[in-house]
Amino acid sequence: MPAPSVPRRVAVGGPAPLHCVRTIPMTNDQLREQVRELLLKNVRDGYSGLLGQSYCYIAPAPKPYPFQFFWDTCFHVIMLARLGEYELAQRNLRSLFAMQHADGFVGHMIFWRQVLPVRRSDVLQARPSWQSLRPHMSALIQPPFAAVALHTLFEESADRVYLGEMYARVKRHHDWLARTRDFDGDGLLTIITPFESGMDWKPSYDPVLGYDERHTPRRLYTSRLYWKTMAVDFDNFARRYDIGEIRRRGRFLVKDAGINAIYALDLLCMEKLAPIVGDDPAIYRARRAQVLASMLRLMYDEEDAAFYDVREPGSEKIRIRTPTIFFPLAIPELDQAVAERVLAAHFDNVDEFATALPLPSVALHDTAFYPGHTPFIWRGPMWAVNNWFIYHALRHRGFTEQAGKLRSSLRAAIEQSGFREYYDPLTGEGHGARDFTWSGLALDMCQAGNAGPAGLQGRADAGTAVDDAPGQA
Ligand code: GLC
């Protein structure tokens, strides 16, 4: 079958009001083919002499993200599964787990070939060792999406042999998380540096870092925010990433609403996959119930109708609004009345998240909000992953209109600016890395019949109303 013609990619420079911006609409088929083309272009397939291992992964962007990243790989697996590229998806996930430690740990970055990181200070994100300046894998975690990825791949490919192979590895990873990162026995994971959430400079971490200015600097090395964050990484590095010691020190301990909602969905996928491979799902069900109960107890603020990140020790809510205040809505057992309150208070609020192209990565009224390019990412611009995750959460709950806004917004940004790392939520202008893969998640939002991460059944409209008309914004 001939490939459908693909529209020219458009990158519109300089901020301009939305109505003046030229966009080139694309059909769902054209979107799929552009995503496929981009993913295939970013494949890194080879053999690492350094590690004596073959690898195959997709770089999130040729520059500045040449490594294999944990949650990026999970997004790639989901996209590849939706595209029917099963073998490539399988190799990507296998590669991510190839360096798994005996105790189940998998680091957030694998440096297959290059010894030094792009940003030299990232050396601090790996455990120091005498043999090498930097080991092959970082010592940090990233949001645990591996079971969601495996579940999507199985849903699409029905490959039980592969499921059997990878389930065992993902299970060990989950056991490691529960054993090592549930510090307080409340079921919630604690992160030890901002970079573990995947949302590197998320403004809700400012108070924990002691960054009281609460604005967004434009330059990296001259800013206090940078050095305060580096001090956390240096502290962890100096403790050789000994979790017991880091916990006792208590310099940066956060229960993040985003990572824990993702964890709950990953547990749901483990629960669904377990019986298929003859394992007992009960442990995952129990962990998930505990996560939700603790989120309601520690993170949910009744008066503000928001789920906040929590600072430990002391379980203090950090009342800074970012899109992760909505993330727990993805947990199916969360009461619909709570979901309605959170949405009503914040989603359509013009001081907060109702921008021309939602969702901004921090509420508009926040002093940190900055919509354009700075090295301090996640402090204003729209990110595909937020739209994708919340889109599915809302659709499954029957909030079709709000979900549709998130889908159209991401789609409009891609049509205007191409595949960029993040977008100005006021103008749609693209910023950050080029040929960045995450916007490809749009295909998982536009393809009819996709039940989203964890394969939840929709309350109202799963399988329908997800096809945008060409160019619809
Ligand atoms: C940035 C993001 C992180 C991502 C990485 C590679 O550091 O904040 O979440 O994994 O880029 O795309």
CSV table of C-alpha atoms and ligand atoms in Angstrom, one decimal:
chain,number,residue,atom,x,y,z
A,1,MET,CA,0.0,0.0,0.0
A,2,PRO,CA,1.5,3.4,-0.9
A,3,ALA,CA,2.3,5.6,2.1
A,4,PRO,CA,-0.1,8.4,2.6
A,5,SER,CA,1.3,11.8,1.6
A,6,VAL,CA,2.7,13.6,4.6
A,7,PRO,CA,2.2,17.3,5.0
A,8,ARG,CA,5.2,19.5,5.2
A,9,ARG,CA,6.2,20.1,8.8
A,10,VAL,CA,5.8,23.7,9.9
A,11,ALA,CA,7.8,25.5,12.4
A,12,VAL,CA,6.5,29.0,13.0
A,13,GLY,CA,9.0,31.3,14.6
A,14,GLY,CA,8.2,34.0,17.1
A,15,PRO,CA,5.2,34.3,19.3
A,16,ALA,CA,2.0,35.3,17.5
A,17,PRO,CA,-1.6,35.3,18.5
A,18,LEU,CA,-3.2,32.0,17.6
A,19,HIS,CA,-5.5,33.4,15.0
A,20,CYS,CA,-2.5,34.7,12.9
A,21,VAL,CA,-0.6,31.5,13.0
A,22,ARG,CA,-0.5,29.3,9.9
A,23,THR,CA,-1.1,25.7,10.7
A,24,ILE,CA,-1.1,22.8,8.3
A,25,PRO,CA,-3.8,20.3,9.3
A,26,MET,CA,-3.1,16.6,9.1
A,27,THR,CA,-5.3,13.6,9.1
A,28,ASN,CA,-4.9,10.8,11.7
A,29,ASP,CA,-3.2,8.7,9.1
A,30,GLN,CA,-0.7,11.4,8.3
A,31,LEU,CA,-0.1,11.9,12.0
A,32,ARG,CA,0.6,8.2,12.4
A,33,GLU,CA,3.1,8.2,9.5
A,34,GLN,CA,4.9,11.3,10.8
A,35,VAL,CA,5.3,9.7,14.2
A,36,ARG,CA,6.5,6.5,12.7
A,37,GLU,CA,9.0,8.3,10.6
A,38,LEU,CA,10.3,10.3,13.6
A,39,LEU,CA,10.6,7.2,15.9
A,40,LEU,CA,12.5,5.2,13.2
A,41,LYS,CA,14.8,8.1,12.6
A,42,ASN,CA,15.8,8.3,16.3
A,43,VAL,CA,16.5,4.5,16.6
A,44,ARG,CA,19.9,3.7,18.1
A,45,ASP,CA,20.7,0.1,17.4
A,46,GLY,CA,24.1,-1.4,18.1
A,47,TYR,CA,26.6,-3.1,20.4
A,48,SER,CA,28.2,-1.5,23.4
A,49,GLY,CA,31.8,-2.7,23.7
A,50,LEU,CA,31.9,-0.9,27.0
A,51,LEU,CA,29.2,-3.1,28.4
A,52,GLY,CA,29.5,-6.2,26.2
A,53,GLN,CA,25.8,-5.9,25.4
A,54,SER,CA,23.6,-5.2,22.4
A,55,TYR,CA,21.1,-2.4,22.7
A,56,CYS,CA,18.2,-1.0,20.8
A,57,TYR,CA,16.4,2.1,21.9
A,58,ILE,CA,15.0,5.4,20.6
A,59,ALA,CA,16.7,8.6,21.5
A,60,PRO,CA,14.0,11.1,22.7
A,61,ALA,CA,15.8,13.6,20.5
A,62,PRO,CA,19.1,13.5,18.7
A,63,LYS,CA,20.2,16.5,20.7
A,64,PRO,CA,20.4,16.9,23.7
A,65,TYR,CA,19.0,13.5,24.7
A,66,PRO,CA,21.0,10.8,23.0
A,67,PHE,CA,20.7,8.2,25.9
A,68,GLN,CA,18.1,5.6,26.7
A,69,PHE,CA,15.7,7.1,29.3
A,70,PHE,CA,13.3,5.1,31.4
A,71,TRP,CA,9.9,6.7,31.0
A,72,ASP,CA,10.7,7.9,27.5
A,73,THR,CA,11.3,4.3,26.5
A,74,CYS,CA,7.9,3.4,27.9
A,75,PHE,CA,6.3,6.1,25.8
A,76,HIS,CA,8.1,4.8,22.8
A,77,VAL,CA,6.9,1.2,23.4
A,78,ILE,CA,3.3,2.5,23.7
A,79,MET,CA,3.6,4.4,20.4
A,80,LEU,CA,5.3,1.6,18.6
A,81,ALA,CA,2.7,-0.9,19.9
A,82,ARG,CA,-0.1,1.4,18.5
A,83,LEU,CA,1.8,1.6,15.2
A,84,GLY,CA,2.1,-2.2,15.0
A,85,GLU,CA,5.9,-2.1,15.2
A,86,TYR,CA,6.0,-4.9,17.7
A,87,GLU,CA,9.5,-6.2,17.2
A,88,LEU,CA,11.0,-2.8,17.7
A,89,ALA,CA,8.9,-2.2,20.7
A,90,GLN,CA,10.0,-5.5,22.2
A,91,ARG,CA,13.6,-4.7,21.6
A,92,ASN,CA,13.3,-1.2,23.2
A,93,LEU,CA,11.8,-2.6,26.4
A,94,ARG,CA,14.3,-5.5,26.6
A,95,SER,CA,17.1,-3.0,26.2
A,96,LEU,CA,15.7,-0.9,29.1
A,97,PHE,CA,15.9,-3.9,31.4
A,98,ALA,CA,19.2,-5.3,30.1
A,99,MET,CA,21.2,-3.6,32.8
A,100,GLN,CA,18.7,-4.3,35.6
A,101,HIS,CA,20.5,-5.0,38.9
A,102,ALA,CA,20.0,-8.3,40.7
A,103,ASP,CA,17.8,-6.5,43.3
A,104,GLY,CA,15.4,-5.3,40.6
A,105,PHE,CA,16.6,-1.7,40.2
A,106,VAL,CA,16.6,0.0,36.8
A,107,GLY,CA,18.2,3.5,36.5
A,108,HIS,CA,16.6,6.4,34.7
A,109,MET,CA,19.3,6.7,32.1
A,110,ILE,CA,21.4,4.1,30.3
A,111,PHE,CA,24.6,5.5,28.7
A,112,TRP,CA,25.2,2.8,26.2
A,113,ARG,CA,28.1,4.3,24.4
A,114,GLN,CA,29.1,7.7,25.6
A,115,VAL,CA,30.9,7.9,28.9
A,116,LEU,CA,30.4,11.5,29.7
A,117,PRO,CA,27.0,13.1,30.0
A,118,VAL,CA,25.9,16.0,27.8
A,119,ARG,CA,25.6,18.2,30.9
A,120,ARG,CA,28.7,17.4,33.0
A,121,SER,CA,26.9,17.8,36.3
A,122,ASP,CA,24.8,14.7,35.5
A,123,VAL,CA,27.8,12.7,36.6
A,124,LEU,CA,26.3,13.3,40.0
A,125,GLN,CA,23.3,11.2,39.1
A,126,ALA,CA,25.2,8.0,39.2
A,127,ARG,CA,26.8,6.1,42.1
A,128,PRO,CA,30.5,6.9,42.1
A,129,SER,CA,32.7,3.9,41.5
A,130,TRP,CA,36.5,3.3,41.5
A,131,GLN,CA,36.5,1.4,38.2
A,132,SER,CA,35.0,4.1,36.1
A,133,LEU,CA,34.2,7.8,36.3
A,134,ARG,CA,30.6,6.9,35.7
A,135,PRO,CA,28.8,3.6,35.6
A,136,HIS,CA,26.6,2.6,32.7
A,137,MET,CA,23.4,3.5,34.4
A,138,SER,CA,22.2,6.3,36.6
A,139,ALA,CA,21.2,5.7,40.2
A,140,LEU,CA,17.9,7.6,39.9
A,141,ILE,CA,14.4,6.3,39.1
A,142,GLN,CA,11.9,7.8,36.8
A,143,PRO,CA,8.1,7.4,36.8
A,144,PRO,CA,7.3,3.7,36.7
A,145,PHE,CA,5.5,3.2,33.4
A,146,ALA,CA,7.1,-0.2,32.5
A,147,ALA,CA,4.0,-2.3,33.3
A,148,VAL,CA,1.8,0.2,31.4
A,149,ALA,CA,4.1,-0.2,28.4
A,150,LEU,CA,4.2,-4.0,28.7
A,151,HIS,CA,0.4,-4.1,29.0
A,152,THR,CA,-0.2,-2.0,26.0
A,153,LEU,CA,2.3,-4.1,24.0
A,154,PHE,CA,0.6,-7.3,25.0
A,155,GLU,CA,-2.8,-5.8,24.3
A,156,GLU,CA,-1.7,-5.0,20.7
A,157,SER,CA,0.6,-7.9,19.9
A,158,ALA,CA,-0.9,-10.8,22.1
A,159,ASP,CA,2.7,-12.2,22.3
A,160,ARG,CA,2.6,-14.4,25.4
A,161,VAL,CA,6.1,-15.6,25.2
A,162,TYR,CA,7.4,-12.0,25.3
A,163,LEU,CA,5.1,-11.2,28.1
A,164,GLY,CA,6.4,-14.1,30.1
A,165,GLU,CA,10.0,-12.9,29.6
A,166,MET,CA,9.4,-9.3,30.5
A,167,TYR,CA,6.8,-9.8,33.3
A,168,ALA,CA,9.4,-11.4,35.5
A,169,ARG,CA,11.7,-8.4,35.1
A,170,VAL,CA,9.0,-5.7,35.6
A,171,LYS,CA,7.9,-7.6,38.7
A,172,ARG,CA,11.4,-7.5,40.2
A,173,HIS,CA,11.4,-3.8,39.4
A,174,HIS,CA,8.1,-3.3,41.3
A,175,ASP,CA,9.3,-5.3,44.2
A,176,TRP,CA,12.4,-3.1,44.4
A,177,LEU,CA,10.2,0.0,44.3
A,178,ALA,CA,7.9,-1.2,47.1
A,179,ARG,CA,10.8,-2.4,49.2
A,180,THR,CA,13.2,0.5,48.7
A,181,ARG,CA,11.1,3.6,47.9
A,182,ASP,CA,8.0,3.2,50.1
A,183,PHE,CA,9.9,4.9,53.0
A,184,ASP,CA,7.0,5.2,55.4
A,185,GLY,CA,5.0,2.0,54.7
A,186,ASP,CA,2.1,4.1,53.4
A,187,GLY,CA,2.4,2.6,49.9
A,188,LEU,CA,3.6,5.9,48.4
A,189,LEU,CA,6.9,6.3,46.6
A,190,THR,CA,9.3,9.0,47.7
A,191,ILE,CA,11.7,10.7,45.3
A,192,ILE,CA,15.1,11.9,46.4
A,193,THR,CA,15.9,14.5,43.8
A,194,PRO,CA,13.7,16.6,41.5
A,195,PHE,CA,15.0,14.7,38.4
A,196,GLU,CA,13.3,11.5,39.6
A,197,SER,CA,9.8,12.8,38.8
A,198,GLY,CA,10.8,13.3,35.1
A,199,MET,CA,9.5,16.9,35.5
A,200,ASP,CA,12.9,18.2,36.4
A,201,TRP,CA,12.4,21.8,37.6
A,202,LYS,CA,8.7,21.5,38.6
A,203,PRO,CA,7.9,24.6,40.7
A,204,SER,CA,6.4,22.6,43.6
A,205,TYR,CA,9.9,21.5,44.5
A,206,ASP,CA,11.1,25.2,45.0
A,207,PRO,CA,10.2,25.3,48.7
A,208,VAL,CA,11.9,22.0,49.4
A,209,LEU,CA,15.0,23.2,47.7
A,210,GLY,CA,14.9,26.4,49.6
A,211,TYR,CA,14.4,28.5,46.5
A,212,ASP,CA,12.3,31.2,47.9
A,213,GLU,CA,12.4,33.6,44.9
A,214,ARG,CA,9.9,31.4,43.1
A,215,HIS,CA,10.5,32.7,39.6
A,216,THR,CA,12.0,31.1,36.6
A,217,PRO,CA,15.5,32.1,35.8
A,218,ARG,CA,16.7,32.3,32.2
A,219,ARG,CA,20.3,31.2,32.7
A,220,LEU,CA,21.4,28.0,34.2
A,221,TYR,CA,24.8,28.5,35.9
A,222,THR,CA,24.1,31.9,37.4
A,223,SER,CA,20.9,30.9,39.1
A,224,ARG,CA,20.3,29.9,42.7
A,225,LEU,CA,17.7,27.4,41.6
A,226,TYR,CA,20.4,25.5,39.7
A,227,TRP,CA,22.9,25.4,42.5
A,228,LYS,CA,20.4,24.5,45.1
A,229,THR,CA,19.3,21.5,43.0
A,230,MET,CA,22.9,20.5,42.3
A,231,ALA,CA,23.5,20.6,46.0
A,232,VAL,CA,20.8,17.9,46.4
A,233,ASP,CA,22.4,15.7,43.7
A,234,PHE,CA,25.9,16.2,45.2
A,235,ASP,CA,24.6,15.3,48.6
A,236,ASN,CA,23.1,12.0,47.3
A,237,PHE,CA,26.3,11.3,45.3
A,238,ALA,CA,28.5,11.9,48.3
A,239,ARG,CA,26.3,9.3,50.2
A,240,ARG,CA,26.9,6.9,47.3
A,241,TYR,CA,23.1,6.8,46.7
A,242,ASP,CA,22.7,4.8,50.0
A,243,ILE,CA,19.0,5.1,50.4
A,244,GLY,CA,19.1,4.6,54.2
A,245,GLU,CA,21.5,7.5,54.6
A,246,ILE,CA,19.7,9.8,52.2
A,247,ARG,CA,16.5,9.2,54.0
A,248,ARG,CA,18.1,9.9,57.4
A,249,ARG,CA,19.6,13.1,56.0
A,250,GLY,CA,16.1,14.2,54.7
A,251,ARG,CA,17.4,16.9,52.4
A,252,PHE,CA,14.9,16.4,49.5
A,253,LEU,CA,12.2,13.8,50.2
A,254,VAL,CA,9.0,14.3,48.2
A,255,LYS,CA,5.9,12.2,47.6
A,256,ASP,CA,4.9,13.5,44.2
A,257,ALA,CA,1.3,13.3,43.2
A,258,GLY,CA,2.3,12.6,39.5
A,259,ILE,CA,4.7,9.8,40.1
A,260,ASN,CA,2.4,8.1,42.6
A,261,ALA,CA,-0.6,8.3,40.3
A,262,ILE,CA,1.5,6.7,37.5
A,263,TYR,CA,2.6,4.1,40.0
A,264,ALA,CA,-1.0,3.2,40.8
A,265,LEU,CA,-1.7,2.7,37.1
A,266,ASP,CA,1.4,0.6,36.7
A,267,LEU,CA,0.2,-1.5,39.6
A,268,LEU,CA,-3.2,-1.9,37.9
A,269,CYS,CA,-1.4,-3.2,34.8
A,270,MET,CA,0.6,-5.7,36.9
A,271,GLU,CA,-2.7,-6.8,38.4
A,272,LYS,CA,-4.1,-7.4,34.9
A,273,LEU,CA,-1.0,-9.1,33.6
A,274,ALA,CA,-0.4,-11.4,36.6
A,275,PRO,CA,-3.1,-13.9,36.0
A,276,ILE,CA,-2.2,-14.2,32.3
A,277,VAL,CA,1.3,-15.5,33.3
A,278,GLY,CA,-0.1,-17.5,36.2
A,279,ASP,CA,0.9,-15.2,38.9
A,280,ASP,CA,-1.2,-13.9,41.8
A,281,PRO,CA,-2.5,-10.3,41.3
A,282,ALA,CA,-3.4,-9.8,45.0
A,283,ILE,CA,-0.2,-8.0,46.0
A,284,TYR,CA,-0.7,-5.4,43.3
A,285,ARG,CA,-4.3,-4.9,44.2
A,286,ALA,CA,-3.3,-4.4,47.9
A,287,ARG,CA,-0.5,-1.9,47.0
A,288,ARG,CA,-2.8,0.1,44.7
A,289,ALA,CA,-5.5,0.4,47.3
A,290,GLN,CA,-2.9,1.6,49.8
A,291,VAL,CA,-1.6,4.2,47.3
A,292,LEU,CA,-5.0,5.6,46.8
A,293,ALA,CA,-5.9,5.7,50.5
A,294,SER,CA,-2.6,7.5,51.3
A,295,MET,CA,-3.1,9.9,48.4
A,296,LEU,CA,-6.5,10.9,49.8
A,297,ARG,CA,-5.1,11.2,53.3
A,298,LEU,CA,-1.9,13.0,52.6
A,299,MET,CA,-2.2,14.8,49.3
A,300,TYR,CA,-5.8,15.7,48.8
A,301,ASP,CA,-6.8,19.1,50.0
A,302,GLU,CA,-10.5,19.3,50.5
A,303,GLU,CA,-10.7,23.1,50.6
A,304,ASP,CA,-8.5,23.7,47.5
A,305,ALA,CA,-9.9,20.6,45.7
A,306,ALA,CA,-6.4,19.6,44.6
A,307,PHE,CA,-3.9,16.8,45.0
A,308,TYR,CA,-0.6,18.3,46.1
A,309,ASP,CA,2.9,17.0,46.3
A,310,VAL,CA,3.9,16.3,49.9
A,311,ARG,CA,7.2,17.1,51.6
A,312,GLU,CA,8.7,14.7,54.1
A,313,PRO,CA,9.5,14.4,56.9
A,314,GLY,CA,6.4,16.0,58.3
A,315,SER,CA,3.9,15.3,55.4
A,316,GLU,CA,3.5,18.9,54.6
A,317,LYS,CA,1.4,19.7,51.5
A,318,ILE,CA,3.1,21.9,48.9
A,319,ARG,CA,0.3,24.1,47.7
A,320,ILE,CA,1.7,24.9,44.3
A,321,ARG,CA,-0.5,23.9,41.4
A,322,THR,CA,0.9,22.0,38.5
A,323,PRO,CA,-0.9,19.5,36.2
A,324,THR,CA,-0.1,16.7,38.6
A,325,ILE,CA,-3.0,18.0,40.8
A,326,PHE,CA,-5.1,16.2,38.2
A,327,PHE,CA,-3.1,13.0,37.8
A,328,PRO,CA,-4.8,11.0,40.6
A,329,LEU,CA,-8.1,11.2,38.5
A,330,ALA,CA,-6.6,8.4,36.5
A,331,ILE,CA,-7.1,6.0,39.3
A,332,PRO,CA,-10.4,4.3,38.6
A,333,GLU,CA,-11.5,3.9,42.2
A,334,LEU,CA,-11.2,7.5,43.0
A,335,ASP,CA,-14.6,8.9,43.8
A,336,GLN,CA,-16.2,10.7,40.8
A,337,ALA,CA,-17.4,13.5,43.1
A,338,VAL,CA,-13.8,14.3,44.1
A,339,ALA,CA,-12.8,14.3,40.4
A,340,GLU,CA,-15.6,16.7,39.6
A,341,ARG,CA,-14.5,19.1,42.3
A,342,VAL,CA,-10.9,19.1,41.2
A,343,LEU,CA,-11.8,19.8,37.6
A,344,ALA,CA,-14.4,22.4,38.4
A,345,ALA,CA,-12.0,24.3,40.6
A,346,HIS,CA,-8.9,24.3,38.3
A,347,PHE,CA,-9.3,23.0,34.8
A,348,ASP,CA,-11.5,25.8,33.3
A,349,ASN,CA,-10.0,28.4,35.6
A,350,VAL,CA,-8.5,31.2,33.5
A,351,ASP,CA,-6.0,32.1,36.2
A,352,GLU,CA,-4.8,28.6,36.3
A,353,PHE,CA,-5.0,26.1,33.5
A,354,ALA,CA,-7.4,27.4,30.9
A,355,THR,CA,-4.8,28.8,28.5
A,356,ALA,CA,-5.3,29.0,24.7
A,357,LEU,CA,-3.5,25.7,24.5
A,358,PRO,CA,-3.9,23.8,27.8
A,359,LEU,CA,-2.3,22.5,29.9
A,360,PRO,CA,0.5,24.9,31.1
A,361,SER,CA,3.0,23.1,33.3
A,362,VAL,CA,2.2,25.4,36.2
A,363,ALA,CA,-0.8,27.5,36.9
A,364,LEU,CA,-0.8,30.9,35.1
A,365,HIS,CA,-1.1,32.8,38.4
A,366,ASP,CA,2.1,31.2,39.8
A,367,THR,CA,5.1,33.5,40.0
A,368,ALA,CA,7.2,30.8,38.4
A,369,PHE,CA,5.0,30.6,35.2
A,370,TYR,CA,7.1,31.3,32.2
A,371,PRO,CA,5.7,30.1,28.8
A,372,GLY,CA,8.9,30.2,26.6
A,373,HIS,CA,12.3,28.7,26.4
A,374,THR,CA,14.6,28.5,29.4
A,375,PRO,CA,16.9,25.8,30.7
A,376,PHE,CA,14.5,25.4,33.6
A,377,ILE,CA,11.9,23.2,31.9
A,378,TRP,CA,8.5,22.3,33.3
A,379,ARG,CA,7.7,25.8,34.5
A,380,GLY,CA,5.0,27.0,32.2
A,381,PRO,CA,5.1,25.3,28.7
A,382,MET,CA,2.7,22.6,27.6
A,383,TRP,CA,4.1,19.1,27.6
A,384,ALA,CA,2.6,16.2,25.6
A,385,VAL,CA,2.8,13.8,28.4
A,386,ASN,CA,0.6,15.8,30.7
A,387,ASN,CA,-2.0,16.2,28.0
A,388,TRP,CA,-1.9,12.5,27.2
A,389,PHE,CA,-2.1,11.2,30.7
A,390,ILE,CA,-4.9,13.5,31.8
A,391,TYR,CA,-6.7,13.1,28.6
A,392,HIS,CA,-7.2,9.4,29.2
A,393,ALA,CA,-8.1,10.0,32.8
A,394,LEU,CA,-10.8,12.4,31.9
A,395,ARG,CA,-12.1,10.4,29.0
A,396,HIS,CA,-12.5,7.3,31.1
A,397,ARG,CA,-14.5,9.3,33.6
A,398,GLY,CA,-16.8,10.7,31.0
A,399,PHE,CA,-15.4,14.3,30.9
A,400,THR,CA,-15.4,14.1,27.1
A,401,GLU,CA,-15.4,17.9,26.5
A,402,GLN,CA,-12.4,18.6,28.7
A,403,ALA,CA,-10.5,15.6,27.4
A,404,GLY,CA,-11.2,16.8,23.9
A,405,LYS,CA,-9.5,20.2,24.7
A,406,LEU,CA,-6.3,18.4,25.7
A,407,ARG,CA,-6.3,16.3,22.6
A,408,SER,CA,-7.0,19.3,20.3
A,409,SER,CA,-4.5,21.5,22.0
A,410,LEU,CA,-1.6,19.0,21.6
A,411,ARG,CA,-2.7,18.4,18.0
A,412,ALA,CA,-2.8,22.1,17.2
A,413,ALA,CA,0.6,22.6,18.7
A,414,ILE,CA,2.1,19.8,16.5
A,415,GLU,CA,0.4,21.2,13.4
A,416,GLN,CA,1.8,24.6,14.1
A,417,SER,CA,5.3,23.9,15.4
A,418,GLY,CA,6.1,20.2,14.6
A,419,PHE,CA,7.5,17.7,17.1
A,420,ARG,CA,9.1,19.8,19.7
A,421,GLU,CA,10.0,19.2,23.4
A,422,TYR,CA,7.4,21.6,24.7
A,423,TYR,CA,5.1,24.4,23.5
A,424,ASP,CA,4.1,27.8,24.6
A,425,PRO,CA,0.6,27.3,26.0
A,426,LEU,CA,-0.4,30.8,25.0
A,427,THR,CA,0.8,30.8,21.4
A,428,GLY,CA,1.6,27.2,20.4
A,429,GLU,CA,5.2,28.1,19.6
A,430,GLY,CA,7.5,25.1,19.9
A,431,HIS,CA,10.6,25.2,22.1
A,432,GLY,CA,13.4,23.0,23.4
A,433,ALA,CA,14.6,19.9,21.5
A,434,ARG,CA,13.6,19.3,17.9
A,435,ASP,CA,12.5,16.0,16.6
A,436,PHE,CA,11.4,15.2,20.1
A,437,THR,CA,9.4,12.0,20.3
A,438,TRP,CA,6.8,12.6,23.0
A,439,SER,CA,4.4,14.6,20.9
A,440,GLY,CA,3.9,11.3,19.1
A,441,LEU,CA,1.7,10.3,22.1
A,442,ALA,CA,-0.9,12.3,20.2
A,443,LEU,CA,-1.5,9.2,18.1
A,444,ASP,CA,-2.6,7.3,21.2
A,445,MET,CA,-5.1,10.0,21.8
A,446,CYS,CA,-6.5,10.2,18.3
A,447,GLN,CA,-6.8,6.6,17.2
A,448,ALA,CA,-10.3,5.3,17.7
A,449,GLY,CA,-10.6,2.4,20.1
A,450,ASN,CA,-7.5,3.0,22.2
A,451,ALA,CA,-8.4,2.5,25.8
A,452,GLY,CA,-5.3,4.5,27.0
A,453,PRO,CA,-2.7,3.5,29.6
A,454,ALA,CA,-3.8,0.5,31.7
A,455,GLY,CA,-6.5,-0.3,29.2
A,456,LEU,CA,-9.3,1.0,31.3
A,457,GLN,CA,-12.8,0.8,29.9
A,458,GLY,CA,-14.3,4.2,29.3
A,459,ARG,CA,-17.4,5.2,31.4
A,460,ALA,CA,-18.9,7.0,28.5
A,461,ASP,CA,-17.1,6.9,25.3
A,462,ALA,CA,-14.2,4.4,25.0
A,463,GLY,CA,-13.7,3.6,21.4
A,464,THR,CA,-15.6,6.5,20.0
A,465,ALA,CA,-15.3,10.2,19.6
A,466,VAL,CA,-11.5,10.1,19.5
A,467,ASP,CA,-11.0,10.8,15.8
A,468,ASP,CA,-10.4,14.4,15.2
A,469,ALA,CA,-11.6,15.6,11.9
A,470,PRO,CA,-8.5,16.6,9.9
A,471,GLY,CA,-7.0,19.7,11.4
A,472,GLN,CA,-9.7,20.2,14.0
A,473,ALA,CA,-8.3,22.2,16.9
B,1,GLC,C1,14.2,15.9,30.3
B,1,GLC,C2,12.9,15.6,30.9
B,1,GLC,C3,12.8,14.1,31.3
B,1,GLC,C4,13.1,13.2,30.1
B,1,GLC,C5,14.5,13.6,29.4
B,1,GLC,C6,14.7,12.9,28.1
B,1,GLC,O1,15.2,15.8,31.2
B,1,GLC,O2,12.6,16.4,32.0
B,1,GLC,O3,11.6,13.8,31.8
B,1,GLC,O4,13.2,11.9,30.5
B,1,GLC,O5,14.4,15.0,29.2
B,1,GLC,O6,13.6,13.2,27.3
